[in-house]
PDB file of C-alpha atoms in Angstrom:
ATOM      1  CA  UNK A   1      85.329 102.169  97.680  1.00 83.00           C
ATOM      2  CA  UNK A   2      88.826 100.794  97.855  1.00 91.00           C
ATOM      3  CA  UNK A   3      90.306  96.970  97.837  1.00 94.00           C
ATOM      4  CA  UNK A   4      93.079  96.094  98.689  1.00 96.00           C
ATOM      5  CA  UNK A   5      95.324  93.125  97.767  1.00 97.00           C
ATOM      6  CA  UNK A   6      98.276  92.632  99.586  1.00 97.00           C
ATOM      7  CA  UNK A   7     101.286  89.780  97.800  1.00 97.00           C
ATOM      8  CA  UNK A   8     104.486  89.259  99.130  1.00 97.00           C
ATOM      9  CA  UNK A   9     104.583  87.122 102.425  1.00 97.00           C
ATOM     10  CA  UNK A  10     106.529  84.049 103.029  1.00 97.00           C
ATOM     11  CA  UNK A  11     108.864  81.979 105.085  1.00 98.00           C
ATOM     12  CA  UNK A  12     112.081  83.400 105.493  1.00 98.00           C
ATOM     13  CA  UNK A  13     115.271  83.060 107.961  1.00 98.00           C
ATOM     14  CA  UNK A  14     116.490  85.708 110.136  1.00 98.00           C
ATOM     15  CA  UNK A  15     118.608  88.325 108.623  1.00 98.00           C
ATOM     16  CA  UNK A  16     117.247  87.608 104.948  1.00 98.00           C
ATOM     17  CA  UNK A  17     114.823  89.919 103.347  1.00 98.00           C
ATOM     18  CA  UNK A  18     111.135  90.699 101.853  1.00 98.00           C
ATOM     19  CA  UNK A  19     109.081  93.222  99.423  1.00 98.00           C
ATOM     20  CA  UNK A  20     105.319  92.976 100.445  1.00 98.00           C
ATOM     21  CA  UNK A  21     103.091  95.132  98.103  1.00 98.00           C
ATOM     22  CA  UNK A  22      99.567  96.120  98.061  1.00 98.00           C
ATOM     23  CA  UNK A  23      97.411  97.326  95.223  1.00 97.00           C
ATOM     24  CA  UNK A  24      94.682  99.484  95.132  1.00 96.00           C
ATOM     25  CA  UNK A  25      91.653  99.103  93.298  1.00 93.00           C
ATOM     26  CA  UNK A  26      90.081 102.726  91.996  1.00 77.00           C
ATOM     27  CA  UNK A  27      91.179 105.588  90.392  1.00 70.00           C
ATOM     28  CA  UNK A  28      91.599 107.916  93.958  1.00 88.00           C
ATOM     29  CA  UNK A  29      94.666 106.036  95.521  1.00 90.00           C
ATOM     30  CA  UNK A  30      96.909 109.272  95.324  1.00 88.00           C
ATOM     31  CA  UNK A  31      94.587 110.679  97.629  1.00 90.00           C
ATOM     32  CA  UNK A  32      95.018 108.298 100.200  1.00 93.00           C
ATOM     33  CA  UNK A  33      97.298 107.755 103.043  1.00 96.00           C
ATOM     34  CA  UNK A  34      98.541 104.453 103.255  1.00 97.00           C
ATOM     35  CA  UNK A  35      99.526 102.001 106.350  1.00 98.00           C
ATOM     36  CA  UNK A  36     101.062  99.402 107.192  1.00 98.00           C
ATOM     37  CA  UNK A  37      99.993  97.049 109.963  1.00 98.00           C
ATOM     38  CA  UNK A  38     100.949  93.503 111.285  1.00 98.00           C
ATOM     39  CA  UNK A  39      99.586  90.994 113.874  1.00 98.00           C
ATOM     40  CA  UNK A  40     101.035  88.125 115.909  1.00 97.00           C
ATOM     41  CA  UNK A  41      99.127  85.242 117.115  1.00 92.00           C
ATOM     42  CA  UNK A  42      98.002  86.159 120.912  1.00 95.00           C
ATOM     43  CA  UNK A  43      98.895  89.891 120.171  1.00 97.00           C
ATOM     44  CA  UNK A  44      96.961  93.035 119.047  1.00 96.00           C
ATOM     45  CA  UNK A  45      97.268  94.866 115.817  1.00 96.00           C
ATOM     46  CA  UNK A  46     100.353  97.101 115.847  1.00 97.00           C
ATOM     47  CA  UNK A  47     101.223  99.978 113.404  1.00 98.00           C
ATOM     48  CA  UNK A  48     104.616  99.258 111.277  1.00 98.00           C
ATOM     49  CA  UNK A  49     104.372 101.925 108.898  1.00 98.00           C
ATOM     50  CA  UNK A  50     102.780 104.574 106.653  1.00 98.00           C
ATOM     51  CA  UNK A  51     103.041 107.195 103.797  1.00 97.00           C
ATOM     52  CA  UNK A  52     100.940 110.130 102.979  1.00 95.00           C
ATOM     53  CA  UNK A  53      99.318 110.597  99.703  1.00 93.00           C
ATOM     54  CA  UNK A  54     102.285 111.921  97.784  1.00 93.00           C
ATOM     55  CA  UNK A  55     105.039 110.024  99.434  1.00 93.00           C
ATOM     56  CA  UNK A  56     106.957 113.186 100.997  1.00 95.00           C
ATOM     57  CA  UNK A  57     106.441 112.003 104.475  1.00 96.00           C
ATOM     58  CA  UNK A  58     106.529 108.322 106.434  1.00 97.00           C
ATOM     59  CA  UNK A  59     106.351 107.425 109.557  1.00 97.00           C
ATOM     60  CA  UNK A  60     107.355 104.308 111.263  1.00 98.00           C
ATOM     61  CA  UNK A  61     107.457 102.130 114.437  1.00 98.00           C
ATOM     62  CA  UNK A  62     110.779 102.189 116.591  1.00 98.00           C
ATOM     63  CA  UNK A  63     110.760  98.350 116.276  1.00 97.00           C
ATOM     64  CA  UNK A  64     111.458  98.619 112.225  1.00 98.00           C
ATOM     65  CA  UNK A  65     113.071 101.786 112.136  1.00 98.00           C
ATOM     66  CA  UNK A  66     115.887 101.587 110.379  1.00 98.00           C
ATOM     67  CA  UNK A  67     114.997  98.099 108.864  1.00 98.00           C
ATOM     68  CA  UNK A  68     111.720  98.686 107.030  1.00 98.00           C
ATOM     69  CA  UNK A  69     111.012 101.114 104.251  1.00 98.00           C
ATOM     70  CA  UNK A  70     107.556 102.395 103.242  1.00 98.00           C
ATOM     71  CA  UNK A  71     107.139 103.824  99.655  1.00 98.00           C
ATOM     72  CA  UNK A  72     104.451 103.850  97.252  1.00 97.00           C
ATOM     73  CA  UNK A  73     104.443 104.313  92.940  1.00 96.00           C
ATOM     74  CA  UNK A  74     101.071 106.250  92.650  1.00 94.00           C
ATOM     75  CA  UNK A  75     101.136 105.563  88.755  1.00 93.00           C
ATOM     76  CA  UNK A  76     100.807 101.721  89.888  1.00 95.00           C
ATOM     77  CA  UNK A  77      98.441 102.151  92.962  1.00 95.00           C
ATOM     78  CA  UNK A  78     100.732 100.176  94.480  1.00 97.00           C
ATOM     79  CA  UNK A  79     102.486 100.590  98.251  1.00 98.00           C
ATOM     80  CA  UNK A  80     105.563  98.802  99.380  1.00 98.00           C
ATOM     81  CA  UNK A  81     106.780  97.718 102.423  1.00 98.00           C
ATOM     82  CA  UNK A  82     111.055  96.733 102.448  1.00 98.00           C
ATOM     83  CA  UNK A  83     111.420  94.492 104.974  1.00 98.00           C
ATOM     84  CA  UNK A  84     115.344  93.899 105.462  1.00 98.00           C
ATOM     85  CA  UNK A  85     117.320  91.898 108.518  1.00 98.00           C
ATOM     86  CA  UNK A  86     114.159  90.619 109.408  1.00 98.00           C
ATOM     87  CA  UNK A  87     113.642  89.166 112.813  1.00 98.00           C
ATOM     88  CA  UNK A  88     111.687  86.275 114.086  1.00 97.00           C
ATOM     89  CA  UNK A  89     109.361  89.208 116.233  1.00 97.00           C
ATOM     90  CA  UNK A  90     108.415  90.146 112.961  1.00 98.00           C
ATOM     91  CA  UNK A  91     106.212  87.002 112.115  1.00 98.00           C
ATOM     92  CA  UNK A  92     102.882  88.374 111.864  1.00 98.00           C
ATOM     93  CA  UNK A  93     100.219  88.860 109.423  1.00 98.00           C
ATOM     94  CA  UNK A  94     100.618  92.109 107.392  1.00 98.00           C
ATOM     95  CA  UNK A  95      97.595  94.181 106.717  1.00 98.00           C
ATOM     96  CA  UNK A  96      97.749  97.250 104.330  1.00 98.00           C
ATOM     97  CA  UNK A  97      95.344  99.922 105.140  1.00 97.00           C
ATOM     98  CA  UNK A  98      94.099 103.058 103.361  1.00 96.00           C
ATOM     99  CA  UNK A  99      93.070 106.430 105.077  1.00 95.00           C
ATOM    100  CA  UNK A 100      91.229 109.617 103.808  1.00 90.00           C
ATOM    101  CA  UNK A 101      92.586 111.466 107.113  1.00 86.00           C
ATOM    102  CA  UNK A 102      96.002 113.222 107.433  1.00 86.00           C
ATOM    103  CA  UNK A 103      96.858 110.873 110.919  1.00 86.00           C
ATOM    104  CA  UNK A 104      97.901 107.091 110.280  1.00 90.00           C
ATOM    105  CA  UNK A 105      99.457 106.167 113.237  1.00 89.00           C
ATOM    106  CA  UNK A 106      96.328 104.611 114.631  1.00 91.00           C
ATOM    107  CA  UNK A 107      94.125 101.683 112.899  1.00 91.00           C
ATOM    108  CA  UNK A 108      90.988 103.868 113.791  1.00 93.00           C
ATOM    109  CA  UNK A 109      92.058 106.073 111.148  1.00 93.00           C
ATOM    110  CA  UNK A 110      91.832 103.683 108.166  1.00 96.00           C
ATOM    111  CA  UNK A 111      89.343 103.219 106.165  1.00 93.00           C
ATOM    112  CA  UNK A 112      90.174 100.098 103.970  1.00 95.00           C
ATOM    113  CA  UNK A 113      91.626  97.621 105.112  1.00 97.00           C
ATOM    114  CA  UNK A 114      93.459  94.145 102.396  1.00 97.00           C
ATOM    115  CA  UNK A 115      93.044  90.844 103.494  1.00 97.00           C
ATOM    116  CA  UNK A 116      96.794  90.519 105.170  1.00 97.00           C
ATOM    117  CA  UNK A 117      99.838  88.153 104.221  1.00 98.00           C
ATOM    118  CA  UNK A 118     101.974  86.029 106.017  1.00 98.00           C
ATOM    119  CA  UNK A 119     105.095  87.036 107.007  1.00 98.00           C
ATOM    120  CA  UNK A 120     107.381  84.331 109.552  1.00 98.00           C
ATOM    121  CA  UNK A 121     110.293  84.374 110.131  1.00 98.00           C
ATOM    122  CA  UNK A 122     112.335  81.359 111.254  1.00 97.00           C
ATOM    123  CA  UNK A 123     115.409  81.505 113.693  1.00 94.00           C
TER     124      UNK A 123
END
């Protein structure tokens, strides 16, 4: 079993900046892939971003490419999600998620899932 506890979220303006992290409970988080996910009111869940176990490779959606950086500090059990030039389409609610699997693009594939943090972003 792993919970997760994500911290970070707030109100921001466009073009500033956030850190969200998320930190595992349980000794087995460098064996896990990690995700990032957010939701919008009236929307569905969409993948943002994610990192396998050791950190060598992420992946992440063409609407934060280039804005967003995944990275994790197994030592901490702790992934991070750099949020810079944030946008107002970026207020959501941002879920960390943890997978056993070698995909993460897909929510199907996690198996943990935190609680989520709000993230808005005013014009």
């Amino acid at each position: 079993q792993v919970q997760l506890v994500e911290s970070g979220g707030g109100l921001v303006q466009a073009g500033d900046s956030l850190r969200l992290s998320c930190t595992a409970s349980g000794r087995t988080f460098s064996s896990y892939g990690m995700g990032w996910f957010r939701q919008a009111p009236g929307k569905e869940r969409e993948f943002v971003a994610a990192i396998n176990w050791s950190g060598r490779r992420v992946y992440y959606a063409d609407s934060v490419k280039g804005r967003f950086t995944i990275s994790r500090d197994n030592a901490k059990n702790t992934v991070y999600l750099q949020m810079n030039s944030l946008k107002p389409a970026d207020t959501a609610v941002y879920y960390c998620a943890a997978t056993g699997g070698r995909t993460y693009l897909s929510d199907d594939e996690y198996d943990y899932w935190g609680q989520g943090t709000q993230v808005t972003v005013s014009s």
